[in-house]
Short mmCIF file of C-alpha atoms and ligand atoms in Angstrom, two decimals:
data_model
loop_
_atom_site.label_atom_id
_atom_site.label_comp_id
_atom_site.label_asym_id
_atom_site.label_seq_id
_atom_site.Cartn_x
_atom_site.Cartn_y
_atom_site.Cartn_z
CA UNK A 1 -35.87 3.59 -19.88
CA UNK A 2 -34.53 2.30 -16.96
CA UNK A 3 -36.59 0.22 -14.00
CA UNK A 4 -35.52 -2.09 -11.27
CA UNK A 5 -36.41 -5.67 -12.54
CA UNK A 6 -34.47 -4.34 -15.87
CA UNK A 7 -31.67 -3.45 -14.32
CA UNK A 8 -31.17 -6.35 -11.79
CA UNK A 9 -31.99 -9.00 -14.49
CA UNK A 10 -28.84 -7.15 -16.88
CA UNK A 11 -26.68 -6.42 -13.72
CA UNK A 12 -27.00 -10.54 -12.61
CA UNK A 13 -26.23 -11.44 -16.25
CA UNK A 14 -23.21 -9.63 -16.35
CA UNK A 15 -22.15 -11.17 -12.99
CA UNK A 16 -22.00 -8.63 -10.83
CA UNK A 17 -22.72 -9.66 -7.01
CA UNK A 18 -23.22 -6.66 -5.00
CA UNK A 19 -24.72 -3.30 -5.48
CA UNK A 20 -23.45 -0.81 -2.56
CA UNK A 21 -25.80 2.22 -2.61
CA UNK A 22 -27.25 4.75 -1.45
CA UNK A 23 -30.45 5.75 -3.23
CA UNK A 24 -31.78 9.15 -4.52
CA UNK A 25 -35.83 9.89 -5.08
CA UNK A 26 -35.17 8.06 -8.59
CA UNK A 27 -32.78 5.14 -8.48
CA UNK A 28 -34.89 4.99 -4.79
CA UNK A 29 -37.41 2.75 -6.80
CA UNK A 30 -35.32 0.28 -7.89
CA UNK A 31 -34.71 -0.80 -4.28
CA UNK A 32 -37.82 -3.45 -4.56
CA UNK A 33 -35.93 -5.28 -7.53
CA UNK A 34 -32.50 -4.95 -5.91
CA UNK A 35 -33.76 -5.77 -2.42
CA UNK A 36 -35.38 -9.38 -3.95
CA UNK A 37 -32.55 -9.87 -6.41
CA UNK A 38 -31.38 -13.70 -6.11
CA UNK A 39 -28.13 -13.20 -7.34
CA UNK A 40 -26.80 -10.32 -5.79
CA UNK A 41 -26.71 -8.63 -2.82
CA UNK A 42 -27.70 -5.14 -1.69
CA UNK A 43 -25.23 -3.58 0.39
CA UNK A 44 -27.01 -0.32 2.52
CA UNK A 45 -23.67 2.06 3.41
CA UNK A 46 -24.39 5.51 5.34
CA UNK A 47 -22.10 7.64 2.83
CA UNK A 48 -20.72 7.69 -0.56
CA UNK A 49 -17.38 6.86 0.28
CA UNK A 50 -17.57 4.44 2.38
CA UNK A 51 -19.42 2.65 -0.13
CA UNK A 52 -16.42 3.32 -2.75
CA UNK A 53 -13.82 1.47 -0.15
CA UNK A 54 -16.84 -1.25 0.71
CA UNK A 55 -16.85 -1.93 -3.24
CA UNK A 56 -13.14 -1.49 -3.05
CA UNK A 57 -12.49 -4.22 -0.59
CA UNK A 58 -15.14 -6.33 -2.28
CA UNK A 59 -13.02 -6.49 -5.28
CA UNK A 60 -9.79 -7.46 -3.84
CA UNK A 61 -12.26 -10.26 -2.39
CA UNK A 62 -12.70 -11.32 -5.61
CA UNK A 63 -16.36 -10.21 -6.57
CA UNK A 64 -17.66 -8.40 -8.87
CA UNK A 65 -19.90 -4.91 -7.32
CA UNK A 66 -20.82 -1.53 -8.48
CA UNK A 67 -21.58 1.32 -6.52
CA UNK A 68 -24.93 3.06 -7.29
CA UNK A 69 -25.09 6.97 -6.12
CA UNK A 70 -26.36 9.93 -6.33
CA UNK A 71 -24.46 12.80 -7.56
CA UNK A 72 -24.52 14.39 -4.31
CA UNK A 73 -22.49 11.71 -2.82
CA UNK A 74 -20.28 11.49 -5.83
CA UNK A 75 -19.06 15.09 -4.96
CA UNK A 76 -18.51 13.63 -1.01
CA UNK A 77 -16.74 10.87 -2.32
CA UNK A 78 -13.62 12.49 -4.17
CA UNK A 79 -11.23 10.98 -2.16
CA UNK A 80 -12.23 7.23 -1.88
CA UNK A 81 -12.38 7.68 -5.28
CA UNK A 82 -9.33 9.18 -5.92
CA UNK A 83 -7.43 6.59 -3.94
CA UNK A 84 -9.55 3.63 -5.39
CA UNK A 85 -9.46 4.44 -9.11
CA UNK A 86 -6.12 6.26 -8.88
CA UNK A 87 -3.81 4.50 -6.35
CA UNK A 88 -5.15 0.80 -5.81
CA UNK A 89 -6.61 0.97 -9.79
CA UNK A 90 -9.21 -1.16 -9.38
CA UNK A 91 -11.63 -0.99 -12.07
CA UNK A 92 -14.60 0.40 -9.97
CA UNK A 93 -17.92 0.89 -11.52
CA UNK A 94 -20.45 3.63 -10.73
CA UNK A 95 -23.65 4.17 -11.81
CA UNK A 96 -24.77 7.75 -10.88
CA UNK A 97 -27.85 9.90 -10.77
CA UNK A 98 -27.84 13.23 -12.14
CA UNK A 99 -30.52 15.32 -10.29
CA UNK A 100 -32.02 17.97 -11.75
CA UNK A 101 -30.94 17.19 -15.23
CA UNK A 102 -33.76 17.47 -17.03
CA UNK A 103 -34.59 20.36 -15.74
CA UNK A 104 -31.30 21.94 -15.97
CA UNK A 105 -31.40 21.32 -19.92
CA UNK A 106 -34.76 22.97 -20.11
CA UNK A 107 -33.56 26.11 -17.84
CA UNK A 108 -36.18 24.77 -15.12
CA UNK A 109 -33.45 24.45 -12.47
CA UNK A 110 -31.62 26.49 -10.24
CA UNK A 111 -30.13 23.02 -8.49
CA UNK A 112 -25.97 23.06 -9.38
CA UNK A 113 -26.10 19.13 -9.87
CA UNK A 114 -25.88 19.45 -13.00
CA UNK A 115 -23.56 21.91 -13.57
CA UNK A 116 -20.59 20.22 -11.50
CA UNK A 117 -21.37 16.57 -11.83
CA UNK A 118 -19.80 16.00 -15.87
CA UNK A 119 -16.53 18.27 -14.86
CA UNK A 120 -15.87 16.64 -11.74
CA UNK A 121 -15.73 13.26 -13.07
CA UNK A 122 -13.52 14.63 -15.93
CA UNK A 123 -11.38 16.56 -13.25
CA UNK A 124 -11.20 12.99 -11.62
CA UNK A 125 -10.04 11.10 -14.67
CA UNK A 126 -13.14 9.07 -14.75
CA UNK A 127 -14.33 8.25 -17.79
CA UNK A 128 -18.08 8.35 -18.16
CA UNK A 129 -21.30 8.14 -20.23
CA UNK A 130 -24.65 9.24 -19.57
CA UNK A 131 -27.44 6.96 -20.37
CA UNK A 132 -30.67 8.98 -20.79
CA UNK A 133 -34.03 7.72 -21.57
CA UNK A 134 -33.74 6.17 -24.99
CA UNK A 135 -31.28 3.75 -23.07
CA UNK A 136 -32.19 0.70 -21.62
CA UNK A 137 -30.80 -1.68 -19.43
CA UNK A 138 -29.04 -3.52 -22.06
CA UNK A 139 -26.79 -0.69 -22.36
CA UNK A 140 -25.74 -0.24 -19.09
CA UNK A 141 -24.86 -3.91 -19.68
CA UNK A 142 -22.58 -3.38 -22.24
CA UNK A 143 -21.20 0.13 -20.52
CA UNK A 144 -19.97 -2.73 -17.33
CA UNK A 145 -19.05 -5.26 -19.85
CA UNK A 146 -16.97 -2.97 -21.82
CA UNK A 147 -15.14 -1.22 -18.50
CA UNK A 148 -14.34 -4.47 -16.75
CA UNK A 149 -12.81 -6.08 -20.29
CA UNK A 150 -10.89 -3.35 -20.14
CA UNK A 151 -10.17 -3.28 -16.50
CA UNK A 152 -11.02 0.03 -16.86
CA UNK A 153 -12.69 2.32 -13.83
CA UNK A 154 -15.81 3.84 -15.51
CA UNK A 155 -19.02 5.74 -14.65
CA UNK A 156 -22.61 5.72 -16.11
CA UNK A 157 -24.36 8.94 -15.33
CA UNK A 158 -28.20 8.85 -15.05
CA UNK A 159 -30.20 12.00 -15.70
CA UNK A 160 -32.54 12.95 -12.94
CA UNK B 1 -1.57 2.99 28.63
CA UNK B 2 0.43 1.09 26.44
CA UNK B 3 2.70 1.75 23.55
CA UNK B 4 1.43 1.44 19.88
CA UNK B 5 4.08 -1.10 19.49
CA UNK B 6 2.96 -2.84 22.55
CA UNK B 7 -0.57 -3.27 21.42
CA UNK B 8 0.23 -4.18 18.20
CA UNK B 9 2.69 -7.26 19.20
CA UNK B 10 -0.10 -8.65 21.80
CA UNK B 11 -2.22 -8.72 18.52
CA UNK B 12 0.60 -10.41 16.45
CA UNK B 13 0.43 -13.19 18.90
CA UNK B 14 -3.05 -13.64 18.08
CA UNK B 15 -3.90 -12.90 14.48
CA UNK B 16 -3.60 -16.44 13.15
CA UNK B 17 -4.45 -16.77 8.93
CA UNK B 18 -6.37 -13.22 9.30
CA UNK B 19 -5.77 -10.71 7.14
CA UNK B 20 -4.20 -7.53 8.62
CA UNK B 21 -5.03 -4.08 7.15
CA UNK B 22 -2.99 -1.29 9.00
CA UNK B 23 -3.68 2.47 8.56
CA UNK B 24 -1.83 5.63 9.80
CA UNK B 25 0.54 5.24 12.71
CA UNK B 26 -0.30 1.72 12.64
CA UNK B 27 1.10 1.33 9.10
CA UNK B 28 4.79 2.74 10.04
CA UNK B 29 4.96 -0.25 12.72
CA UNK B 30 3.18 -3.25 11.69
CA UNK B 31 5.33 -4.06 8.98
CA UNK B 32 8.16 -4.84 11.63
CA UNK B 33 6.10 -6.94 13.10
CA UNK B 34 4.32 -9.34 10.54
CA UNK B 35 5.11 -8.98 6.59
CA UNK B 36 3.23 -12.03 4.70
CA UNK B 37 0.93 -11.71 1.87
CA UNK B 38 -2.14 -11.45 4.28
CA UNK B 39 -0.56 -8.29 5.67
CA UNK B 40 -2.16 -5.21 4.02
CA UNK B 41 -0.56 -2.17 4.23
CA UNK B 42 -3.06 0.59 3.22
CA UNK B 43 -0.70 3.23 1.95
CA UNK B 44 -1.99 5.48 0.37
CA UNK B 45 -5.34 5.25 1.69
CA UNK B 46 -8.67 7.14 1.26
CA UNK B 47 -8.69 8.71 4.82
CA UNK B 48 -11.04 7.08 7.15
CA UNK B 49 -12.00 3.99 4.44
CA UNK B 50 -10.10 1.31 6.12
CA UNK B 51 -12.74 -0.40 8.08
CA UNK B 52 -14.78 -0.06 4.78
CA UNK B 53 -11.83 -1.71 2.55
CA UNK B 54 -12.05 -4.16 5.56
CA UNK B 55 -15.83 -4.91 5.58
CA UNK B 56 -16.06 -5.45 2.07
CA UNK B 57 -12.89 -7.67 2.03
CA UNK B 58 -14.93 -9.63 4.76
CA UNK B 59 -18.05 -9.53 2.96
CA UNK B 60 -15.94 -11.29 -0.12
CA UNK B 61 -14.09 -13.76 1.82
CA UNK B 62 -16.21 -14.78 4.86
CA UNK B 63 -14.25 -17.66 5.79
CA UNK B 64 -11.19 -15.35 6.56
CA UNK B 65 -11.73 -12.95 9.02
CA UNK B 66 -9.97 -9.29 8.21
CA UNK B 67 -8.59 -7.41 11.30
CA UNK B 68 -7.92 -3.65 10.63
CA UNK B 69 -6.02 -1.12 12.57
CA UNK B 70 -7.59 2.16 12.29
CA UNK B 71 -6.28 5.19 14.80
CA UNK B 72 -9.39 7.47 16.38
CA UNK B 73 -8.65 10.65 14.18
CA UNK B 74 -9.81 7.85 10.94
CA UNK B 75 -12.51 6.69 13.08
CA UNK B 76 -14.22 10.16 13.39
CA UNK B 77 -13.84 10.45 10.04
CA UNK B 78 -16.12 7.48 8.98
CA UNK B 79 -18.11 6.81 11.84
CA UNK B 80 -20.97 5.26 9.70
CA UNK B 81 -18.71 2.58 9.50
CA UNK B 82 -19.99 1.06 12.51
CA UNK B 83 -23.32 1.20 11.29
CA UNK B 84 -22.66 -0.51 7.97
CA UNK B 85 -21.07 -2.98 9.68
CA UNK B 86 -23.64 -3.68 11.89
CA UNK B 87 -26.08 -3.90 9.15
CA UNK B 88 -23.98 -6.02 7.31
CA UNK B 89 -22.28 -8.29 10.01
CA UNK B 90 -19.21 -10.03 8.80
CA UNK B 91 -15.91 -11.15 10.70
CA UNK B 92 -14.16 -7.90 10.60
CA UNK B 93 -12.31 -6.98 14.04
CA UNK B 94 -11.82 -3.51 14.02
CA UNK B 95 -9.03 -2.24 16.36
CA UNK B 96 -9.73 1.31 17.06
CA UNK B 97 -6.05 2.93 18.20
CA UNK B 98 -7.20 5.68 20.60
CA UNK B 99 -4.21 8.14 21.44
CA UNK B 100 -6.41 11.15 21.30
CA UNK B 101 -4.39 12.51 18.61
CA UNK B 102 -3.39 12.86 14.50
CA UNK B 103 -0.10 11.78 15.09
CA UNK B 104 1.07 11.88 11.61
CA UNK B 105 0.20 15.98 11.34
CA UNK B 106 2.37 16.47 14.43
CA UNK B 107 0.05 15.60 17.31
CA UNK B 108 -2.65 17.79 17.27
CA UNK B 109 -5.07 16.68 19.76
CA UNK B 110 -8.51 14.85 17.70
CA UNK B 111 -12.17 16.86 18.21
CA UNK B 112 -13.50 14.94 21.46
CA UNK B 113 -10.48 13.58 22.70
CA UNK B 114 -10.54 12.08 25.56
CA UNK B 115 -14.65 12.46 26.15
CA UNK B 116 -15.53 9.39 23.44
CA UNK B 117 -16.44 6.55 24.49
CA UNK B 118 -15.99 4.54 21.28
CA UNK B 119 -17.03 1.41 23.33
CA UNK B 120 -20.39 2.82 23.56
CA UNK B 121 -20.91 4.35 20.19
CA UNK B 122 -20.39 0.76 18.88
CA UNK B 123 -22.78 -1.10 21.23
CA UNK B 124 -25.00 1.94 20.31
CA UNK B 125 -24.70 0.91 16.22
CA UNK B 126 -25.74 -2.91 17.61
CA UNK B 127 -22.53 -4.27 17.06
CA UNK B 128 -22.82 -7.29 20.45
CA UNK B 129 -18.80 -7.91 20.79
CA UNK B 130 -17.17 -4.48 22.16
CA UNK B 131 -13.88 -4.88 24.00
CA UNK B 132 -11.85 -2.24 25.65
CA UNK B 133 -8.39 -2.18 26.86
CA UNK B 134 -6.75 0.62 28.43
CA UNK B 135 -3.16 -1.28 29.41
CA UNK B 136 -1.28 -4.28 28.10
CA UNK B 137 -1.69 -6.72 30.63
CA UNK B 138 -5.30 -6.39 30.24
CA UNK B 139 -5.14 -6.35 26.34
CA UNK B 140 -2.83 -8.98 26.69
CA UNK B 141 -5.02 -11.12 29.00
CA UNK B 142 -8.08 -10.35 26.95
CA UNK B 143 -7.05 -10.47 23.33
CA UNK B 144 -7.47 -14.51 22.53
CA UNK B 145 -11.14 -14.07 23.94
CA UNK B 146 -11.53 -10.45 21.99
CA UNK B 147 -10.00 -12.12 18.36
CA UNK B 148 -11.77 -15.52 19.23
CA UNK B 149 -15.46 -16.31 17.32
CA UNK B 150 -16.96 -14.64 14.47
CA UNK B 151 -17.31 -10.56 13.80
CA UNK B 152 -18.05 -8.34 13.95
CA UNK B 153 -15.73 -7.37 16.84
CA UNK B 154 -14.90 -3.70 17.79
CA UNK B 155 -11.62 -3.87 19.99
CA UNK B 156 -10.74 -0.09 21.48
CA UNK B 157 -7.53 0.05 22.71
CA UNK B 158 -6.20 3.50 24.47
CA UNK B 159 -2.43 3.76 23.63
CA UNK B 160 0.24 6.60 24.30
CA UNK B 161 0.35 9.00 21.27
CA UNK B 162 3.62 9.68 19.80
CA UNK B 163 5.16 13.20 18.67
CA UNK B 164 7.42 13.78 16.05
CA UNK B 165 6.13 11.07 13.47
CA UNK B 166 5.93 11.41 9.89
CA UNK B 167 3.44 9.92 7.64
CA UNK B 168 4.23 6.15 7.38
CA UNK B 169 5.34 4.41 3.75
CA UNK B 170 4.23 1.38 2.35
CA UNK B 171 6.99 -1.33 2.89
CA UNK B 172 6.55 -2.02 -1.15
CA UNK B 173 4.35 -0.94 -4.23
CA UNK B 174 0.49 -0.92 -4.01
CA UNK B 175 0.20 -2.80 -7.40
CA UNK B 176 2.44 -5.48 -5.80
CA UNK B 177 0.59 -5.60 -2.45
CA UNK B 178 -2.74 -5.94 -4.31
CA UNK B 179 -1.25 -9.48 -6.33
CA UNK B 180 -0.11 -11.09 -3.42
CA UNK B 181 -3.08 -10.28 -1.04
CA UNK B 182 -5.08 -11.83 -4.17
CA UNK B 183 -2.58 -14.53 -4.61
CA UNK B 184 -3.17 -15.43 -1.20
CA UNK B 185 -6.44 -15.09 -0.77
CA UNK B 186 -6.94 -17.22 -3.84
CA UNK B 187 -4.20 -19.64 -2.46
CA UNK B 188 -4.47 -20.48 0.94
CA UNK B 189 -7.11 -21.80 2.57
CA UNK B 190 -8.26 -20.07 5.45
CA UNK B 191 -9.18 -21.99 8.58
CA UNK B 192 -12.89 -20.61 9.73
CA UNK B 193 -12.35 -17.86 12.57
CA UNK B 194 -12.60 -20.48 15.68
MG1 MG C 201 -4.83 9.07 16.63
#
């Protein structure tokens, strides 16, 4: 189960200094935590791919920030992310909500999220994982740890 | 009206320890004019993302101001740029390259060109230091005041567009431009935008 304070207490251990988001009706309520963190910054961007080059630029700045979405703008994005993760390589990390998942599974939902959201990131070369709600902020911890050891570009998908 | 390459060597003159980012048509001349480290060419690029590679570059390194060279058919494509930027002031000086057209597809003529007043939409946003320069003498005249003090700064400059270009190459590999921007960065020590 994921929550603001848990997830700004594990993003500031792992270092990271700036989340660049734009929030959906779920990750929304984190903005409290994320708004008050002490050790990193909340950076408010107007579209999804803008906030991919923001994070972009951030990097070759030397620090360390993810990029917290919706799916929505994840399928706006494709080509800041194409150019980011593909042609500067820079091991961008994405954490992504997955509306309408839930429902989706239980055939409650008409909403194509769900159905585009995993094949898109595959058809982008992204490698991902989706942290439901046995997962806690710990392991989206250990998802960033892992990708940036590797230097890796990675996404954790949320369902919604 | 001025020539691209006009424009761009009044802003040589002026860019001190800044990093340069240069998009588009900008891209195929810059690199003729300045070709250190701090001089990014951003080929290939996510269209319309260069002010937003800029900002966050900014955001990481506020001591060093970032200057980026973005043409008006990349500004259309990410106006919310200006917003961001706003909201997140930092010393990026944003040189919007207005010849009404995508000169890289051939010249077709931009939606609106002509009609926006890219001046406006960026006091509009909030951004307080908007400059706009339809000649060289005047850009000329105007640029140490216009590069002078901290960002943001949005500079509009109306050059002559230019047919028969081709999409611009980087002058070497991304992967290489990436380690020396870093090395520099990391390296040098900036003086504070004055
Ligand atoms: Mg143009």
């Amino acid at each position: 189960m994921f929550d603001g304070p848990s997830v700004v207490a594990a993003l500031e251990d792992c270092g990271v200094t700036h989340v660049v988001w734009l929030p959906d009706s779920d990750i929304g309520r984190w903005e409290p935590a994320l708004r008050t963190a002490s050790c990193l910054q909340l950076l408010r961007v107007c579209r999804e791919g803008e906030a991919i080059a923001l994070a972009a630029g951030l990097h070759l700045g030397g620090k360390r920030p993810i990029v917290l979405i919706q799916c929505t703008g994840l399928f706006e994005a494709g080509d800041s992310l194409r150019n980011i993760v593909h042609d500067l390589h820079l091991p961008l990390f994405l954490v992504i909500g997955v509306r309408s998942y839930h429902a989706h599974q239980r055939g409650a939902s008409t909403d194509s999220c769900p159905i585009f959201t995993e094949p898109i990131l595959r058809a982008w070369q992204l490698p991902y994982v989706l942290l439901d709600d046995r997962h806690r902020a710990a392991d989206l911890a250990a998802a960033y740890r892992q990708a940036q050891a590797k230097n890796q570009a990675f996404a954790v998908l949320l369902p919604e | 009206m001025m020539t691209l390459r006009e424009a761009l060597e009044i802003l040589a003159h002026h860019r001190g320890q800044r990093i340069v980012i240069a998009t588009m048509s900008s891209a195929s001349v810059w690199p003729s004019l300045s070709d250190t480290p701090l001089d990014f060419i951003y080929v290939p690029s996510a269209m319309g993302q260069g002010p937003s590679l800029a900002h966050g570059l900014a955001l990481a390194q506020p001591e060093r101001g970032v200057i980026v060279l973005n043409g008006d058919g990349c500004m259309l494509m990410n106006l919310g740029c200006l917003v961001t930027l706003a909201e997140h002031p930092a010393n990026v000086y944003l040189l919007i390259i207005d010849n009404g057209l995508y000169e890289v597809t051939g010249g077709q003529p931009t939606p609106g060109a002509g009609r926006i007043d890219f001046a406006a939409l960026a006091r509009a946003v909030g951004i307080a230091r908007v400059y706009s320069y339809d000649n060289a003498s005047a850009w000329r005249a105007g640029a140490a005041e216009a590069l002078t003090g901290p960002g943001p700064v949005v500079i509009w400059l109306k050059v002559e567009g230019r047919l028969g270009q081709s999409a611009p190459k980087a002058p070497r590999p991304m992967a290489e431009q990436i380690q020396r921007l870093r090395q520099a960065i990391t390296e040098q020590i900036p003086e504070p935008p004055s």
